[in-house]
Amino acid sequence: MPLPAKGRSVASESQSFDVVVIGGGPGGYAAALYGASGGLNIAIVERDKVGGTCLHRGCVPAKEFLETAHIRRTIEHSGDFGFTTGELSIDFAVSQQRKNDVVDTLFKGLTGLLKGRKVTVFSGTGRLDANNVVTVTDGADAGTTLVGEHVVLAAGSVPRTIAGFDVDTKLVVTSDEFLELSSLPKSAVVIGGGAIGCEFASMLADMGTSVTILEGLPAILTGCDSDVAAVVQRAFKKRGIEIRTDAKVTGHSPNKKGTKTTVHVEGADDIETELVVISVGRRARTEGLLGDGAGLTINEKGFVETDGSMRTANAKVFAVGDVVANTPQLAHVAFAEAIVVIKTILGENPVPVDYDRVPWAIYSNPEVAFCGLSEAAAKERGYDVIVKKDPFGGNSRARIIGDTDGVVKVIAEKRADGTAGQLLGVHMAGPWVTEQLGAGYFAVNWEATAEEAAALIQPHPSLSETFGETLIALAGRGLHVG
Ligand code: NAI
């Protein structure tokens, strides 16, 4: 079944593969690795470096920065444990270098994995033309044409920008440029209070920068359950982060030296700042992705539409990751979609990704993690719900580590007799919740009831006991929680 790869060839010759993947980010490389493990002969066309946004300009470097902030907080609080430290200072260039080292190591590992599984990586921009031909339109392999029995579109996304705020890499940046900064500003305005905005605002504030978040909607983190978003909002305010909601930015005016700029907000005071960070969402990178006769189109919002098997309007062409319409732009969702694609190609009838129940993780301080429906979303869908919340304040491990800010909230369907039935959502804010969500994720996706999940024991003392306590209370009678 697999067609023979011909190795690198002169530009005019086409090479045939079982699967040609356009884009080597988490969606693309996962399809390649998983497909190669399944015996498929795979090519990736990548314009930059395999690993994509996640590894080079997103998840990994951002979390490295947030870990830098975490180390600083730990040192600052070490006096509580009896340590004496001198005045704290940071050489941010070292932090940058460490981040680059982490990224490089992972990049080398990924390159080795792809090589080990005999995935052929072509360098340049891929365009899908008629008859499943993928043309490399630029880069080192420009002019090469590949034919895929199947093609996977995994071209990813780029930060959106806003009118009046041209990115100049100095005063105005998106996440791409922010993650390359060699020093930290004394002040920053973060436009957009979503996942990226809150992670960057949190990191900057912990590192001593004075931060203002300007959010266009009435609240930050509107994708999260409101109780969880409120924990973050309170913690941010306590750390001096100014949050202005319903804010409409109209533009900015740099000073003569180009060292600062003044951000203009409709109907409110201007804000002078050293850095403006734009974090207003990401758009799919689909321009130039489809040539004539590709057999599918890009929708009016710039995304690719698929069915549950990730199949596009062209039955031989799939899409995964951030290019897919109406799905969360998360690396781990792209991984899951890639597995669905490969299983579909191999005829293994995979279960489609249940987008309502994917895990979300925001690595701000405090962290946020959740899966399933928020209380508001559950009610909107007509569920009668029963809800329990337990703050981390009573958790012994949280006391031990000195980080008690946060809450676990579990939402279940209310049965006719008033008891809690199937779990609908698990929402957490607080210490290491991104590492704790796993149990909640399993419970929600296993369609467990409150009693079933509550019967499972959490280790003591552990942060995860707060989730366990919430479940016990939800199942009818609380142990420590009422
Ligand atoms: P987002 O969609 O999460 O948040 C963007 C925010 O900007 C929204 O609150 C929106 O109301 C606001 N906004 C939009 N235009 C605005 C304007 N002109 N003025 C003021 N506010 C405005 O997008 P974000 O944070 O840029 O993240 C992009 C994608 O990457 C998201 O899908 C996100 O889920 C994902 N991501 C996930 C992370 C995680 O799970 N840890 C981390 C980083 C990103």
GROMACS .gro file of C-alpha atoms in nm, residues 45 84 99 123 205 226 281 329 363 430 480:
model
   11
   45VAL     CA    1   0.661   2.064   0.407
   84THR     CA    2   1.827   3.509   5.391
   99LYS     CA    3   1.474   2.934   2.709
  123SER     CA    4   1.196   2.312   0.341
  205ALA     CA    5   0.408   4.172   3.701
  226SER     CA    6  -1.664   3.320   3.588
  281GLY     CA    7  -0.633   3.623   1.928
  329GLN     CA    8  -0.635   2.670   1.918
  363TYR     CA    9  -0.012   2.914   3.313
  430GLY     CA   10  -0.464   2.792   4.194
  480HIS     CA   11  -1.403   1.886   5.533
   0.00000   0.00000   0.00000
